[in-house]
Short mmCIF file of C-alpha atoms in Angstrom, two decimals:
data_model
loop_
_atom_site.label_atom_id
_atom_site.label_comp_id
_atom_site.label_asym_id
_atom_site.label_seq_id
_atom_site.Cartn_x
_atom_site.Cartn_y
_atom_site.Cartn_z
CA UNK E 1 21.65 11.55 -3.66
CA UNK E 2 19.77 13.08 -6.77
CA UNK E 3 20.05 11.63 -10.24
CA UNK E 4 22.54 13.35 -12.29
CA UNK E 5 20.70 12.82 -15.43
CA UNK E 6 18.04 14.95 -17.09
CA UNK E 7 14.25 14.41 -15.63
CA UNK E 8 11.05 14.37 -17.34
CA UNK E 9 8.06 13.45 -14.88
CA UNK E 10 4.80 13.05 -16.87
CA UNK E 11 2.31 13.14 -14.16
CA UNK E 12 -1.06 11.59 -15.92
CA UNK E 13 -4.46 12.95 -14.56
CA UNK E 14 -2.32 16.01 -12.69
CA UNK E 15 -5.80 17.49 -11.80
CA UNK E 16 -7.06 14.18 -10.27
CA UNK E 17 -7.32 13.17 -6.32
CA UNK E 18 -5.02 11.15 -6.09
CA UNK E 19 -2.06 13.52 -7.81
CA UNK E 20 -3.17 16.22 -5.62
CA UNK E 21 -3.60 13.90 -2.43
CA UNK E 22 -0.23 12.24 -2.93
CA UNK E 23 1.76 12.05 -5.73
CA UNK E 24 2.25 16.44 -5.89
CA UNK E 25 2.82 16.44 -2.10
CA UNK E 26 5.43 14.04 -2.61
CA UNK E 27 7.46 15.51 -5.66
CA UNK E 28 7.70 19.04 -3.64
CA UNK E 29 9.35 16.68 -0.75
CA UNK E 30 11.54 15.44 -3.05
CA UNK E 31 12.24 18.61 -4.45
CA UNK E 32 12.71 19.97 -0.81
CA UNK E 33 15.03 17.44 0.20
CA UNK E 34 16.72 17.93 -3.33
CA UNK E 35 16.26 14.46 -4.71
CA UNK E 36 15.45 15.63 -8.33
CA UNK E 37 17.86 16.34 -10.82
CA UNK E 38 19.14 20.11 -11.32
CA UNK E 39 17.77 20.06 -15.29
CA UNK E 40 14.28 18.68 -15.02
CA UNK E 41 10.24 19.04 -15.53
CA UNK E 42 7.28 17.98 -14.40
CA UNK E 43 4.58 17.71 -17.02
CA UNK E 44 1.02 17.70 -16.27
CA UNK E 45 -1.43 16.18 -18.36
CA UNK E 46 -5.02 16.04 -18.38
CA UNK E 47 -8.34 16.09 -20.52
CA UNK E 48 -9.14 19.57 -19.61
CA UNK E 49 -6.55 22.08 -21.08
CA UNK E 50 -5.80 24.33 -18.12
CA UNK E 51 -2.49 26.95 -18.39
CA UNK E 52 1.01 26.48 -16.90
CA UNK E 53 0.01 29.03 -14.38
CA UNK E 54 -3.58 27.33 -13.63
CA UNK E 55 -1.65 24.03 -12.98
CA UNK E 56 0.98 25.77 -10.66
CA UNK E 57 -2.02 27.17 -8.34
CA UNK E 58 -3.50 24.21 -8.07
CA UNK E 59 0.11 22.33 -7.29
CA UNK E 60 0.11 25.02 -4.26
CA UNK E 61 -3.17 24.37 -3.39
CA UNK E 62 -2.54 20.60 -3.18
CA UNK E 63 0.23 20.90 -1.03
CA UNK E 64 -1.25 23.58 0.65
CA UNK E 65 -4.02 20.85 1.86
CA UNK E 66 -2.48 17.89 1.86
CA UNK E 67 1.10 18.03 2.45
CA UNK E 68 3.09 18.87 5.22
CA UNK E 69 5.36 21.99 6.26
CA UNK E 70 8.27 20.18 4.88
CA UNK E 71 6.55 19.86 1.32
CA UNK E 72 5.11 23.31 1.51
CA UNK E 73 8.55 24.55 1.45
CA UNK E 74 9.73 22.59 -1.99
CA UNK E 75 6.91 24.83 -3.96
CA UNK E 76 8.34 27.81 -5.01
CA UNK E 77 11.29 25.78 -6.48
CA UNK E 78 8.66 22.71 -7.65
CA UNK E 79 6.79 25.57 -9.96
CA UNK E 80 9.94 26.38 -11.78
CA UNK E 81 9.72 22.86 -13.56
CA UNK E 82 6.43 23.10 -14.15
CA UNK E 83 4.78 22.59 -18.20
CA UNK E 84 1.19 21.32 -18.70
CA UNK E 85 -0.25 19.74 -21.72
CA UNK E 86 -3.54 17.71 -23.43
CA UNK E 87 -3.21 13.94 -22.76
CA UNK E 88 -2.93 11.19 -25.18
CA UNK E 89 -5.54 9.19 -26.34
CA UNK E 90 -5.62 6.18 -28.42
CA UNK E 91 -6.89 7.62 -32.07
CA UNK E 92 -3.91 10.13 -31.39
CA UNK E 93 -5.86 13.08 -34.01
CA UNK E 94 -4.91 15.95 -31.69
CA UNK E 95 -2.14 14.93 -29.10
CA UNK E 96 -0.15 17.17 -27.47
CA UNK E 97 2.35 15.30 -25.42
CA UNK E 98 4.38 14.28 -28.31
CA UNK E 99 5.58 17.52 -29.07
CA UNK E 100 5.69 18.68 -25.75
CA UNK E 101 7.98 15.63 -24.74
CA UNK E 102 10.21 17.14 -27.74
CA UNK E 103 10.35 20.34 -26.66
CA UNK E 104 11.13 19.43 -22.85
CA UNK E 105 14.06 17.15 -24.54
CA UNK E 106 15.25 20.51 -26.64
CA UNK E 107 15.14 22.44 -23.43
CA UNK E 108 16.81 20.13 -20.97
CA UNK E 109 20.05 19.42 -23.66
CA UNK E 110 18.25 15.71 -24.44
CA UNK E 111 18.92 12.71 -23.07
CA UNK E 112 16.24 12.97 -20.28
CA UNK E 113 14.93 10.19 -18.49
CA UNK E 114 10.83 10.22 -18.93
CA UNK E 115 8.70 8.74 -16.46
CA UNK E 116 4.79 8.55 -16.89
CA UNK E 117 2.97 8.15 -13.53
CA UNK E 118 -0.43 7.38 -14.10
CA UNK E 119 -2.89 8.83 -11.49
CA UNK E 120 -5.69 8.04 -13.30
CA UNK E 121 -8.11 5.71 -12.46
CA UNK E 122 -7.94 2.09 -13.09
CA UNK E 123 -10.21 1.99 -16.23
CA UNK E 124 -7.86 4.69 -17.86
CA UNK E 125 -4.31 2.03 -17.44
CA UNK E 126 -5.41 -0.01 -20.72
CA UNK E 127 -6.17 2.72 -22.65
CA UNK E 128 -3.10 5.32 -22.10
CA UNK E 129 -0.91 2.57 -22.46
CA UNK E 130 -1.86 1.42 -25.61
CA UNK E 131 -2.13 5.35 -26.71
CA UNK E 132 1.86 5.85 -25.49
CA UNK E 133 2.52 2.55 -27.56
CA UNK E 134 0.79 3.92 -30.61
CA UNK E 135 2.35 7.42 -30.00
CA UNK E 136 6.03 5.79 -30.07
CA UNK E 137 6.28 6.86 -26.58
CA UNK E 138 7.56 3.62 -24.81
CA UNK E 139 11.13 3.19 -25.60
CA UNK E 140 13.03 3.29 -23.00
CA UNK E 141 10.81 4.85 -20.26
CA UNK E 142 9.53 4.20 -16.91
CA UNK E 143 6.09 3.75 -16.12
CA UNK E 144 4.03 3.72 -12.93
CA UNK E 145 0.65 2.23 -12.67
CA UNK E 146 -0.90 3.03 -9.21
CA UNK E 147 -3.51 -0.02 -7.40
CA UNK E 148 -6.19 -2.11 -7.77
CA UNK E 149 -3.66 -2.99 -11.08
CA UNK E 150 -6.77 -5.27 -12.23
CA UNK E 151 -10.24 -5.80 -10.05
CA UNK E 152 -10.25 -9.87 -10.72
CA UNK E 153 -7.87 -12.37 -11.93
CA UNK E 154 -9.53 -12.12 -15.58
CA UNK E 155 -8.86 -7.98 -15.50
CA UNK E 156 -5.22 -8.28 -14.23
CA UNK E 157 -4.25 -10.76 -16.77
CA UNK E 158 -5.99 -8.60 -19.73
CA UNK E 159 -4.04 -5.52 -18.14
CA UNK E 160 -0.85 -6.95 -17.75
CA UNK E 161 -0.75 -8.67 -21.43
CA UNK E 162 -1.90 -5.06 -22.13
CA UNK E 163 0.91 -3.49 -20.40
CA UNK E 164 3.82 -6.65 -21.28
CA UNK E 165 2.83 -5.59 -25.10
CA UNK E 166 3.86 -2.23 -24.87
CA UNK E 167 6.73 -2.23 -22.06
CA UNK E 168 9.27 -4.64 -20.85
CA UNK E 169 9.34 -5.87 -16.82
CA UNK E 170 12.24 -3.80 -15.74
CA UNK E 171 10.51 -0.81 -16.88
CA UNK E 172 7.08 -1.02 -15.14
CA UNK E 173 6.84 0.51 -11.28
CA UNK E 174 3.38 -0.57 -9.78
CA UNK E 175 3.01 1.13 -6.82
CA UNK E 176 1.79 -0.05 -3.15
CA UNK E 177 2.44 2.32 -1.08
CA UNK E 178 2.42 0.26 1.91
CA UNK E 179 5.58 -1.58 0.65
CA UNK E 180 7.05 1.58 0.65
CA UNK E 181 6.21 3.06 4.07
CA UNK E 182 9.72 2.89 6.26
CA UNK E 183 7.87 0.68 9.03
CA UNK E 184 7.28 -1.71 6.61
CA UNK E 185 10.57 -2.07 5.56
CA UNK E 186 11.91 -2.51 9.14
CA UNK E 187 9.83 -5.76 9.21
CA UNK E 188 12.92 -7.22 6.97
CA UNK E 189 15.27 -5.40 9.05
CA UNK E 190 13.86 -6.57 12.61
CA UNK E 191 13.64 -10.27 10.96
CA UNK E 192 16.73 -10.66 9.83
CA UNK E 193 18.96 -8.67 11.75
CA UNK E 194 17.72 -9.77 15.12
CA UNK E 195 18.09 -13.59 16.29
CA UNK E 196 15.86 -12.55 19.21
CA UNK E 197 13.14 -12.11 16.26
CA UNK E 198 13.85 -14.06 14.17
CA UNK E 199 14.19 -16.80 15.28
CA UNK E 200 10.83 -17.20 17.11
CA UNK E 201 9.13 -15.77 13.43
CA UNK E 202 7.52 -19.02 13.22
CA UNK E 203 4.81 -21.47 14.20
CA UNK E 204 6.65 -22.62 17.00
CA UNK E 205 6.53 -20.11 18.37
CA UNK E 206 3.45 -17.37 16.92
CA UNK E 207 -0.09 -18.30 17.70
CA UNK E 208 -1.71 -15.65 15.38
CA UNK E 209 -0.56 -12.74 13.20
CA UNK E 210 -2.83 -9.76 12.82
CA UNK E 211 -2.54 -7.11 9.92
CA UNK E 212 -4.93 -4.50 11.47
CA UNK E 213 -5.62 -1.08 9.63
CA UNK E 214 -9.02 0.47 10.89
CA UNK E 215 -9.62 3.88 9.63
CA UNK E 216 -12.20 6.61 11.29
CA UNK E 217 -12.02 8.18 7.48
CA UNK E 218 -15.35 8.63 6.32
CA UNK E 219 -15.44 8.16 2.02
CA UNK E 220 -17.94 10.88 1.52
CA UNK E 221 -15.08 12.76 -0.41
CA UNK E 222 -14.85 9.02 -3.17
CA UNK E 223 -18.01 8.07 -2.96
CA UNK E 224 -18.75 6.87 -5.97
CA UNK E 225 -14.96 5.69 -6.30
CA UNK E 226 -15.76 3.81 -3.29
CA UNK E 227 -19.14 2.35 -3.87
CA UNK E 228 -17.60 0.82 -7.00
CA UNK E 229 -14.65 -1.20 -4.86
CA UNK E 230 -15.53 -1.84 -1.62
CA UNK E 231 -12.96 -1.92 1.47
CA UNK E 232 -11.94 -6.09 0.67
CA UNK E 233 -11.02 -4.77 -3.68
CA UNK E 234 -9.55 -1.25 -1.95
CA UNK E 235 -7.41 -2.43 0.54
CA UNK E 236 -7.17 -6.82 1.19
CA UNK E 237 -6.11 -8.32 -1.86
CA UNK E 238 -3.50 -5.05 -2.14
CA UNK E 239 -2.24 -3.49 0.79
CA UNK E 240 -3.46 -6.30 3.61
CA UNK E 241 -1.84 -9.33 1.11
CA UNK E 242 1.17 -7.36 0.31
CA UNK E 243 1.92 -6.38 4.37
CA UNK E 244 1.13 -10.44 4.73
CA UNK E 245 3.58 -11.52 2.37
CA UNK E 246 6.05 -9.33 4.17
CA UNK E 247 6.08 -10.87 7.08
CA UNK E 248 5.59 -14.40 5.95
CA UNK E 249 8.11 -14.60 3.10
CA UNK E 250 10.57 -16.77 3.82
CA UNK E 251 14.42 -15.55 3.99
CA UNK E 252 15.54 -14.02 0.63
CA UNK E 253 19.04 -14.77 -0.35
CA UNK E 254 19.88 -11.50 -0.87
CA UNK E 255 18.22 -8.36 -0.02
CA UNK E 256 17.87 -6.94 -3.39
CA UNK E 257 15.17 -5.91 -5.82
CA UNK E 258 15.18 -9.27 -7.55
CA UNK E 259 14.86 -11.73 -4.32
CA UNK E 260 13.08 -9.43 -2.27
CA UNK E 261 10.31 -9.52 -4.95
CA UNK E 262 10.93 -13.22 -5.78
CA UNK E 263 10.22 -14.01 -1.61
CA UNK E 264 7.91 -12.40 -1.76
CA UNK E 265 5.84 -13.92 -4.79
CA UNK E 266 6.75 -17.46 -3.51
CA UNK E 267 4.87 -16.96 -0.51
CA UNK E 268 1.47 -15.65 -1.95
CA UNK E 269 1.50 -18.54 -4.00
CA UNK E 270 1.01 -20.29 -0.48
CA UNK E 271 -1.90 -18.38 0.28
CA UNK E 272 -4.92 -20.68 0.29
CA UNK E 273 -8.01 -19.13 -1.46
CA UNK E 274 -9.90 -17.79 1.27
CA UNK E 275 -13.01 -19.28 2.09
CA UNK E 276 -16.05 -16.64 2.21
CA UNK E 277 -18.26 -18.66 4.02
CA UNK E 278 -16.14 -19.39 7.03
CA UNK E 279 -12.96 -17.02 6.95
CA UNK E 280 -14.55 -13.97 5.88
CA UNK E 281 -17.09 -11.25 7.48
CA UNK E 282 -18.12 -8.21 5.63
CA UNK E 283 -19.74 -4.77 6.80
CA UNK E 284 -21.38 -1.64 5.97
CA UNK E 285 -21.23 1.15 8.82
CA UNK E 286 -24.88 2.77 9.37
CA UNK E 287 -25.49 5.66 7.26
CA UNK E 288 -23.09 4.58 4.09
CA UNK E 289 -26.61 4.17 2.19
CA UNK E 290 -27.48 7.89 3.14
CA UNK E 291 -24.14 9.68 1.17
CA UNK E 292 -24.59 11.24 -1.80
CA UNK E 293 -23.91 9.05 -4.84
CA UNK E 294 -24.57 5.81 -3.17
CA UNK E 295 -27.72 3.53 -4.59
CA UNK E 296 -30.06 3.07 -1.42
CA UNK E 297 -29.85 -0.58 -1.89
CA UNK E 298 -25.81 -0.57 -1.92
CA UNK E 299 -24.01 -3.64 -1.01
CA UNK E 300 -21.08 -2.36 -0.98
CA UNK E 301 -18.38 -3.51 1.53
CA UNK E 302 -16.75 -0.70 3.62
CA UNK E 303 -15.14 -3.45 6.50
CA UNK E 304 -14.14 -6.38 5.99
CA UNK E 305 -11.83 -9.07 8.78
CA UNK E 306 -10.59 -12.34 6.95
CA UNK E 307 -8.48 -15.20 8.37
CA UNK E 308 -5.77 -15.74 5.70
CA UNK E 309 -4.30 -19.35 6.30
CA UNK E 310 -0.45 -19.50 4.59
CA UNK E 311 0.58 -23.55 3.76
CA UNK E 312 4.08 -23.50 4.16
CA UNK E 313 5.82 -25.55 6.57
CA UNK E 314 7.10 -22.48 8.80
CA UNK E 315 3.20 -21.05 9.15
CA UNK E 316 1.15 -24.43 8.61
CA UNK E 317 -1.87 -23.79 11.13
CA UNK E 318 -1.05 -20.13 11.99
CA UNK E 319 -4.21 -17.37 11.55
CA UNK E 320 -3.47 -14.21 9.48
CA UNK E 321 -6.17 -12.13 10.50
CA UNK E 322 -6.67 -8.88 8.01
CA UNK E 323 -9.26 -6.31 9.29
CA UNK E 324 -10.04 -2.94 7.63
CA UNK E 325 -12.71 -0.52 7.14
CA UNK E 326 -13.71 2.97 7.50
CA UNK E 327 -15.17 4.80 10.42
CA UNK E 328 -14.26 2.64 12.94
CA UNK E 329 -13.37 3.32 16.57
CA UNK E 330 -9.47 4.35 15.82
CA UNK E 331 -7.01 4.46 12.83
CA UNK E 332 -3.88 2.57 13.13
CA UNK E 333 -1.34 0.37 10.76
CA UNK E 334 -0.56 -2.53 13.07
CA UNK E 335 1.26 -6.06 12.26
CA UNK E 336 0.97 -7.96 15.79
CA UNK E 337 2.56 -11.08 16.44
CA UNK E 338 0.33 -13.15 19.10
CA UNK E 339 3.30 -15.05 20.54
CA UNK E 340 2.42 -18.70 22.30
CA UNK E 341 2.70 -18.94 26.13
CA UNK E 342 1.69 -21.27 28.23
CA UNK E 343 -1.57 -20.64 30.31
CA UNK E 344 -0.28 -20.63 34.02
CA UNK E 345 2.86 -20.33 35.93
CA UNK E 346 3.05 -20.94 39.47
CA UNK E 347 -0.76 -20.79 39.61
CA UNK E 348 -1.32 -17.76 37.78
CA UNK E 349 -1.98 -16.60 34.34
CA UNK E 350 0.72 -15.62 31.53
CA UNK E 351 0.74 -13.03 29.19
CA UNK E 352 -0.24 -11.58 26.69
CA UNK E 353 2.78 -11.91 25.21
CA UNK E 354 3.18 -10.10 22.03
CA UNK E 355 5.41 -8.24 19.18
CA UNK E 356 3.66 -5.31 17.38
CA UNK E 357 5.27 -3.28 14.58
CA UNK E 358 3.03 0.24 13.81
CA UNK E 359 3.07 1.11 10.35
CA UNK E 360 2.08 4.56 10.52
CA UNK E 361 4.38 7.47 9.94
CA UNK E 362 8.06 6.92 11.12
CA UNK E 363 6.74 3.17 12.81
CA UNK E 364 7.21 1.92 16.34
CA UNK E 365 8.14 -1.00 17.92
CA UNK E 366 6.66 -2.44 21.01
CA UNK E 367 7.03 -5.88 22.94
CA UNK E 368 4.15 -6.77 25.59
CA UNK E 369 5.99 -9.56 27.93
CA UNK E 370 5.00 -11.52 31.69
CA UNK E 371 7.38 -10.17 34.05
CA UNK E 372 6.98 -10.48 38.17
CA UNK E 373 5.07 -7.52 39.76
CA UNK E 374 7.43 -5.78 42.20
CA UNK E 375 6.48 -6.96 45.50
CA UNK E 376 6.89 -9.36 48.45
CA UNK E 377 4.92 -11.57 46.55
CA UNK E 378 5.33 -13.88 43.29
CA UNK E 379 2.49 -12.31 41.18
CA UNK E 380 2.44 -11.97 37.36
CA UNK E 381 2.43 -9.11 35.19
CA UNK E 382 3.26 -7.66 32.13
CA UNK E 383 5.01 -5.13 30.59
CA UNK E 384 5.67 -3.27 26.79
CA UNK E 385 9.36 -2.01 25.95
CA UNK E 386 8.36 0.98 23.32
CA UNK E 387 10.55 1.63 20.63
CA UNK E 388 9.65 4.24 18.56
CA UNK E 389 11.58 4.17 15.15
CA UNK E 390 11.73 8.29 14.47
CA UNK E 391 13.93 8.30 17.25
CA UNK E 392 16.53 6.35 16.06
CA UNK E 393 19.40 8.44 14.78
CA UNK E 394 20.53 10.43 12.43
CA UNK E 395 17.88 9.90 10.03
CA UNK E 396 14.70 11.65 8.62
CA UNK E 397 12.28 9.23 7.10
CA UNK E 398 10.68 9.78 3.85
CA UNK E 399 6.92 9.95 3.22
CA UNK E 400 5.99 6.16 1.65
CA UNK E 401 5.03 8.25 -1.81
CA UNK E 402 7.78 10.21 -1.64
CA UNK E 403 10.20 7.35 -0.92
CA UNK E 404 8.79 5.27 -4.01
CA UNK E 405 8.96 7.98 -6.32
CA UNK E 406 13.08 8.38 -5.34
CA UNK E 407 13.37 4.69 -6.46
CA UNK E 408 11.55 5.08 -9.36
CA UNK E 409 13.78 7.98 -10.34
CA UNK E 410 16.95 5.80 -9.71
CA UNK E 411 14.98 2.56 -11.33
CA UNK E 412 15.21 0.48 -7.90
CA UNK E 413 12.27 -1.57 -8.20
CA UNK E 414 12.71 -3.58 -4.70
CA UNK E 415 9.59 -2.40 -2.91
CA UNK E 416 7.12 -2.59 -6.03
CA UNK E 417 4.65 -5.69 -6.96
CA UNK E 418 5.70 -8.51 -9.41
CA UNK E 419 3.20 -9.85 -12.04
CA UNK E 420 3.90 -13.40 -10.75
CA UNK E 421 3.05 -12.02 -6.89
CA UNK E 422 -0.33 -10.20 -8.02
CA UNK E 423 -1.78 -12.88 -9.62
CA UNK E 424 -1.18 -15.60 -6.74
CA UNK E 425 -2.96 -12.87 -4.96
CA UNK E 426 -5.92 -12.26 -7.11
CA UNK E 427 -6.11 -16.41 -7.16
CA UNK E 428 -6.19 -16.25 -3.39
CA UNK E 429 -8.95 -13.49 -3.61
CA UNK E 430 -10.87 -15.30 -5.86
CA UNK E 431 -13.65 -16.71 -4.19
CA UNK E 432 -14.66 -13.31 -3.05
CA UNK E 433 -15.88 -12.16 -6.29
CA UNK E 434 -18.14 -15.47 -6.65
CA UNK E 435 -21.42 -16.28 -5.50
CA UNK E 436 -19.75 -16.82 -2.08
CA UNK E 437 -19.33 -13.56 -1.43
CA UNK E 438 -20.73 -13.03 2.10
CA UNK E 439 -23.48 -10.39 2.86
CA UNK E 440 -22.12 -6.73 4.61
CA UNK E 441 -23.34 -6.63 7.95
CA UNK E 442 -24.55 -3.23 9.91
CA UNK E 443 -21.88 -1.73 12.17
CA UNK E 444 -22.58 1.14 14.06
CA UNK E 445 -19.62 4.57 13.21
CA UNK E 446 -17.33 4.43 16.20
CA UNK E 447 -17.28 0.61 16.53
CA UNK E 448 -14.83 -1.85 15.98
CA UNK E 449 -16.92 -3.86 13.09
CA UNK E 450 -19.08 -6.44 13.51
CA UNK E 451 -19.10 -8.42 15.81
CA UNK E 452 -19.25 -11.37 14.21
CA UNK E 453 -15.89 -10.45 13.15
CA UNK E 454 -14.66 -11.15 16.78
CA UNK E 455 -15.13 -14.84 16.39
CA UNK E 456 -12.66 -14.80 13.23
CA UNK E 457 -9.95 -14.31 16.19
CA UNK E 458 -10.36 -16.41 18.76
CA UNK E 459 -9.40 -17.59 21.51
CA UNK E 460 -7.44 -13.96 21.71
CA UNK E 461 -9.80 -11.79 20.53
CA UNK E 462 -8.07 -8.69 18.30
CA UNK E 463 -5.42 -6.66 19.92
CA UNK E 464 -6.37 -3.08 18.70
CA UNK E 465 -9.92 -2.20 20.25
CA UNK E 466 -9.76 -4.82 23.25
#
């Protein structure tokens, strides 16, 4: 149901890649589905002063690009919101968005709920928020701050005492987007609505967990983004950490916003700091040196596999293995639970047995079991139930962006990151950024990684490219 109350979406760097890529695609979803107030706008901002009707082309051309038929079809009402402005900026001698917040708040009857999304990137967070706080422009407002929210443990404390001296908790959003994908969510559901999972989500029972998310993207488009972060700053200690504290967390006692995000922070604080040197290999597919606007002698890290160890008593001994990178040999979001078995029965071999949860899109389900082969004979096999989650009706799953925006508008901060949680995480992620740091090794485009990385999960090797 859409928010009764007035709207005003201030959509920071509106012109940037990651507004057009996601966060534009997503609003004309919302707007599609109608999830957005009747009396609203969305106000651009930017450095570059471009006209209302410059920012609606390029809102079509986003979409256009990179959103789907369903998106496409929320434009023409999406550009009747529409205002555009200068942004602010922290000596505040020729701001716009003052004025144009008070004119928005004449037109709408006042009384609007503002929300200031910044897609900016990371180096801009400090310096708008401390320009909104000198502008006045903090009471009582929502913020979102997209990820890395920091690049170290030093640079997330310095932004978050940044951010904690201009806004209050409740009113900060920080976005993961993988927390907010609908597959993700059904890890909680699966867990703790099903005995038959639950109750072997332990180390009893699980041998190895693997959060797997190999891309065949090339980053051609964000180079120099890219050559600045690396695949382990990009995607481990945020998405890979966050999906791991999912499905390690132990039982919340209630599934709400506040224990959701407390079970989770308890268990990153059980992540051991990984260990470079033996839990860690890092790559560089051939070629990444040749891209435009990447040194020749580039270290940068476009794969990277670690074996995450959690010490709690339910997953003492258990391997998380995290693997990303870009242009590997498929693209998948995959949790996979490698479940114990014993090695014969009857004289032949068992398994694999396992449960694997797909992230991507609506999500699927599968679990790989030994069953007899049909036959005269007593032979082993196995077999995979599929479950695909879009099927399951009635319902139409939201887009992960477009889902966290909706909670945003209604102020439902259950699937966002908690200060507490990020910095267990950036302690965890710590040794990365020392001297420690291991050296990327070549992988060839169309290949799993390096193999070296194939030793990080043994004696079962990793499900997705075996």
């Amino acid at each position: 149901m859409a928010p009764t109350e007035p709207l005003i979406f201030v959509l920071h760097g509106a012109r940037g890649d990651l507004a057009q890529r996601m966060v534009l695609p997503a609003l004309a979803t919302l707007q599609r589905r109608g999830l957005l107030p009747e009396h609203w706008a969305l106000l651009g901002t930017g450095r570059t002063p471009i006209s209302s009707k410059e920012f609606d082309e390029l809102l079509r051309a986003a979409v256009e690009e990179f959103g789907d038929e369903e998106a496409a079809e929320g434009v023409p009402e999406l550009t009747k919101h529409t205002a555009y402005c200068g942004d602010v900026t922290e000596d505040g001698s020729a701001d716009e968005l003052p004025g144009e917040l008070e004119r928005l708040q004449g037109v709408l009857g006042g009384g609007a709920t503002v929300i200031h999304y910044l897609a900016v990137p990371p180096s801009s967070f400090a310096p708008i928020t401390r320009a909104l706080d000198k502008a006045g422009l903090t009471d009582g407002v929502r913020v979102v701050y997209e990820k890395p929210y920091g690049t170290s443990l030093e640079t997330f404390r310095d932004l978050d005492a940044t951010v904690h001296a201009a806004f209050d908790e409740e009113q900060v959003f920080r976005i993961d987007h993988f927390l907010g994908k609908e597959a993700t969510q059904n890890l909680h559901v699966l867990r703790f609505a099903n005995e038959l999972f639950g109750g072997v989500w332990n180390r009893r029972h699980v041998e190895q967990v693997q959060i797997d998310v190999p891309e065949t993207l090339d980053v051609a488009q964000r180079a120099e983004f890219y050559d600045a972060t690396g695949a382990a700053l990009d995607m481990l200690v945020t998405h890979l950490f966050q999906v791991a504290a999912e499905v390690a967390m132990e039982p919340p006692r209630k599934l709400d916003a506040a224990n959701l995000g407390k079970a989770r922070e308890d268990v990153i604080t059980h992540f051991r700091p990984l260990d470079p040197a033996n839990d860690m290999v890092l790559g560089q597919f051939e070629g990444y040196r040749d891209i435009e606007g990447v040194p020749d002698d580039s270290t940068t890290d476009t794969f990277v596999a670690a074996r995450l160890w959690v010490d709690t008593e339910r997953w003492e001994g258990v391997p998380f293995l995290l693997r990303t990178g870009k242009r590997m040999g498929g693209s998948a979001q995959q949790v996979t639970l490698v479940l114990r078995t014993p090695d014969t029965l009857f004289g032949s071999p068992v398994g694999p047995n396992r449960v694997v949860i797909s992230l991507a899109g609506s999500g699927e389900l599968k679990v790989t079991t030994t069953v007899k082969k049909p036959g005269a004979f007593l032979e082993l096999g196995t077999g995979t139930a599929n479950l695909e989650l879009a099927e399951v009706e009635p319902g139409e799953s939201l887009p992960p962006y477009a889902g966290l925006l909706e909670d945003v508008l209604v102020g439902d901060r259950t699937l966002f990151t908690t200060p507490a949680g990020l910095e267990a995480a950036w302690i965890a992620f710590a040794p990365v950024l020392g001297d420690e740091r291991p050296t990327p090794e070549p992988y060839a485009v169309g290949s799993w990684g390096p193999t070296s990385a194939e030793t990080l999960a043994e004696p079962h090797g990793w499900v997705l490219g075996d």
